[in-house]
PDB file of C-alpha atoms in Angstrom:
ATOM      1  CA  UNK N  20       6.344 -20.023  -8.416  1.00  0.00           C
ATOM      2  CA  UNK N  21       6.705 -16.768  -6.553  1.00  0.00           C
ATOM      3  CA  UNK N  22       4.356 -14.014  -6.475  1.00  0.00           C
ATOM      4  CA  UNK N  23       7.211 -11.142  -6.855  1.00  0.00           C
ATOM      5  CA  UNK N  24       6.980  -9.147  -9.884  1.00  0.00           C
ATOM      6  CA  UNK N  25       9.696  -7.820 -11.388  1.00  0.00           C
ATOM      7  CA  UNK N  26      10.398  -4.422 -10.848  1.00  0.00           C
ATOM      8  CA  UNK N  27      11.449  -1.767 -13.733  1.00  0.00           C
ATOM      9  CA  UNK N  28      13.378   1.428 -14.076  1.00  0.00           C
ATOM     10  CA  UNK N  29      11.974   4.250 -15.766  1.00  0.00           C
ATOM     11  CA  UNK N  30      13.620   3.675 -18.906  1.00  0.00           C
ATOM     12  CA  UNK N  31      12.236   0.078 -18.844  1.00  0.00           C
ATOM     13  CA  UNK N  32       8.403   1.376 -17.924  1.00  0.00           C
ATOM     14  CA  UNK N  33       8.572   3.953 -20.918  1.00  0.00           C
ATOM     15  CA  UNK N  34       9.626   1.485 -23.060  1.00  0.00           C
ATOM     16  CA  UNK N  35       6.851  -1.175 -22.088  1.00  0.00           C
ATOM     17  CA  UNK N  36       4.269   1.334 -22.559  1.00  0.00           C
ATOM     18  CA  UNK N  37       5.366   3.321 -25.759  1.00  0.00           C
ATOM     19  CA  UNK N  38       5.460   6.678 -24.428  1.00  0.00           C
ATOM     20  CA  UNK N  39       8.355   8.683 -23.090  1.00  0.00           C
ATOM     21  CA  UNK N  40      10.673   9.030 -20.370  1.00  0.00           C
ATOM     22  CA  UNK N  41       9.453  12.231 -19.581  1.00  0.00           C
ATOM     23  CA  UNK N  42       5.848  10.778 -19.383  1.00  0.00           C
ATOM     24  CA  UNK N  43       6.881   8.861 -16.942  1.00  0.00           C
ATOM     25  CA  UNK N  44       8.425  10.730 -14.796  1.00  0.00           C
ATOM     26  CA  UNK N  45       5.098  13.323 -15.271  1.00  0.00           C
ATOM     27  CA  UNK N  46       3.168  10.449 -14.373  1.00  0.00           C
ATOM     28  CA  UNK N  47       4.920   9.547 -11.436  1.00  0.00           C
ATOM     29  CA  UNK N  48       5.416  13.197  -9.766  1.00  0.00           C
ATOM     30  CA  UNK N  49       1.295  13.547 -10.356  1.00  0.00           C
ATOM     31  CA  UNK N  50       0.601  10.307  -8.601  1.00  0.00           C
ATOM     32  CA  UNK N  51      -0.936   8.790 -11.405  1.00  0.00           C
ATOM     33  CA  UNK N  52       1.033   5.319 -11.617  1.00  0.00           C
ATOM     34  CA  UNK N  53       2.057   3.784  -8.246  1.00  0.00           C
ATOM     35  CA  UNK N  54       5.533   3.476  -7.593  1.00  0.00           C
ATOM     36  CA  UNK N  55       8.174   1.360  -5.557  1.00  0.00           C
ATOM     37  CA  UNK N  56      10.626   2.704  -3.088  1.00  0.00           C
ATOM     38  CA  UNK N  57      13.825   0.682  -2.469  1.00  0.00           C
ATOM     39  CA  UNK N  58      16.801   2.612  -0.696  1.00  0.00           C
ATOM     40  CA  UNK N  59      15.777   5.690  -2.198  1.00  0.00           C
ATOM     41  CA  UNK N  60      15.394   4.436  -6.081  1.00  0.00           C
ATOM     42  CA  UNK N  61      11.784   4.226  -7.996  1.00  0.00           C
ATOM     43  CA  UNK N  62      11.238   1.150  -9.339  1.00  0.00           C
ATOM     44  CA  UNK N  63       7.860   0.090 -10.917  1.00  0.00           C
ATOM     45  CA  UNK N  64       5.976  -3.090 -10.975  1.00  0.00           C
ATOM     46  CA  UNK N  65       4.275  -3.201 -14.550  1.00  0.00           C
ATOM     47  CA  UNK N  66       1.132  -4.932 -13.778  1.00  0.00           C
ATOM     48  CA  UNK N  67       0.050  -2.726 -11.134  1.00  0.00           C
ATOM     49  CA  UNK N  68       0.275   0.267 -13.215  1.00  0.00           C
ATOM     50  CA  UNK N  69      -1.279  -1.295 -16.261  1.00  0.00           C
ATOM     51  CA  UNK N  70      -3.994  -1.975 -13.919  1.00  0.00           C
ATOM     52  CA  UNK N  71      -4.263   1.360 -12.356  1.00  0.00           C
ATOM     53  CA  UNK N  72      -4.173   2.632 -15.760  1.00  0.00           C
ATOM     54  CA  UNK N  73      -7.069   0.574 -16.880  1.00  0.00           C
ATOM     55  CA  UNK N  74      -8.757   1.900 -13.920  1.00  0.00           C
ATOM     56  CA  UNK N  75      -8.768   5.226 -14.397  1.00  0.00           C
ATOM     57  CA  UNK N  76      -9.628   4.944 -18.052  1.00  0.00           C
ATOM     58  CA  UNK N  77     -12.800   3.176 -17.173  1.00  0.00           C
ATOM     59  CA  UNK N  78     -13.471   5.682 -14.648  1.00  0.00           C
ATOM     60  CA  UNK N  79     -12.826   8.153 -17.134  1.00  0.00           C
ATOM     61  CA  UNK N  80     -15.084   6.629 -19.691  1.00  0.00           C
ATOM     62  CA  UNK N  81     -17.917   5.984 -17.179  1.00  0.00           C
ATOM     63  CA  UNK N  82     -17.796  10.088 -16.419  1.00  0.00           C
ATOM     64  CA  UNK N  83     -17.425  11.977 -19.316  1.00  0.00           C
ATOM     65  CA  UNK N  84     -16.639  15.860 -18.810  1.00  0.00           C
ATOM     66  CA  UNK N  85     -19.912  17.811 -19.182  1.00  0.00           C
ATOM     67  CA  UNK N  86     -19.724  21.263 -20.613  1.00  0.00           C
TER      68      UNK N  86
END
């Protein structure tokens, strides 16, 4: 079995998520999810953002903003 992921559009990452286009493309100009290059199209491999995702919500939950 080979260790390639599929790779998805935009569209296709929105829609495995729930949120929106647009908060994908946010996400994606802010560096939050990491993204593929090929020939000058984003592509994204779902398992690496889910897991940067649940990264940075831990992190987030370990530091909670202090006012």
């Amino acid at each position: 079995m080979s260790n390639m992921h599929r790779l998805l559009t935009a569209t296709e990452l929105a829609d495995a998520l729930g949120v929106s286009l647009s908060t994908v493309r946010r996400m994606t100009r802010d560096g939050q999810i990491p993204v593929v290059r090929l020939r000058g199209a984003v592509r994204y491999d779902l398992e690496a953002v889910v897991r940067e995702r649940e990264a940075e919500a831990g992190t987030a939950s370990r530091h909670p903003h202090r006012m």
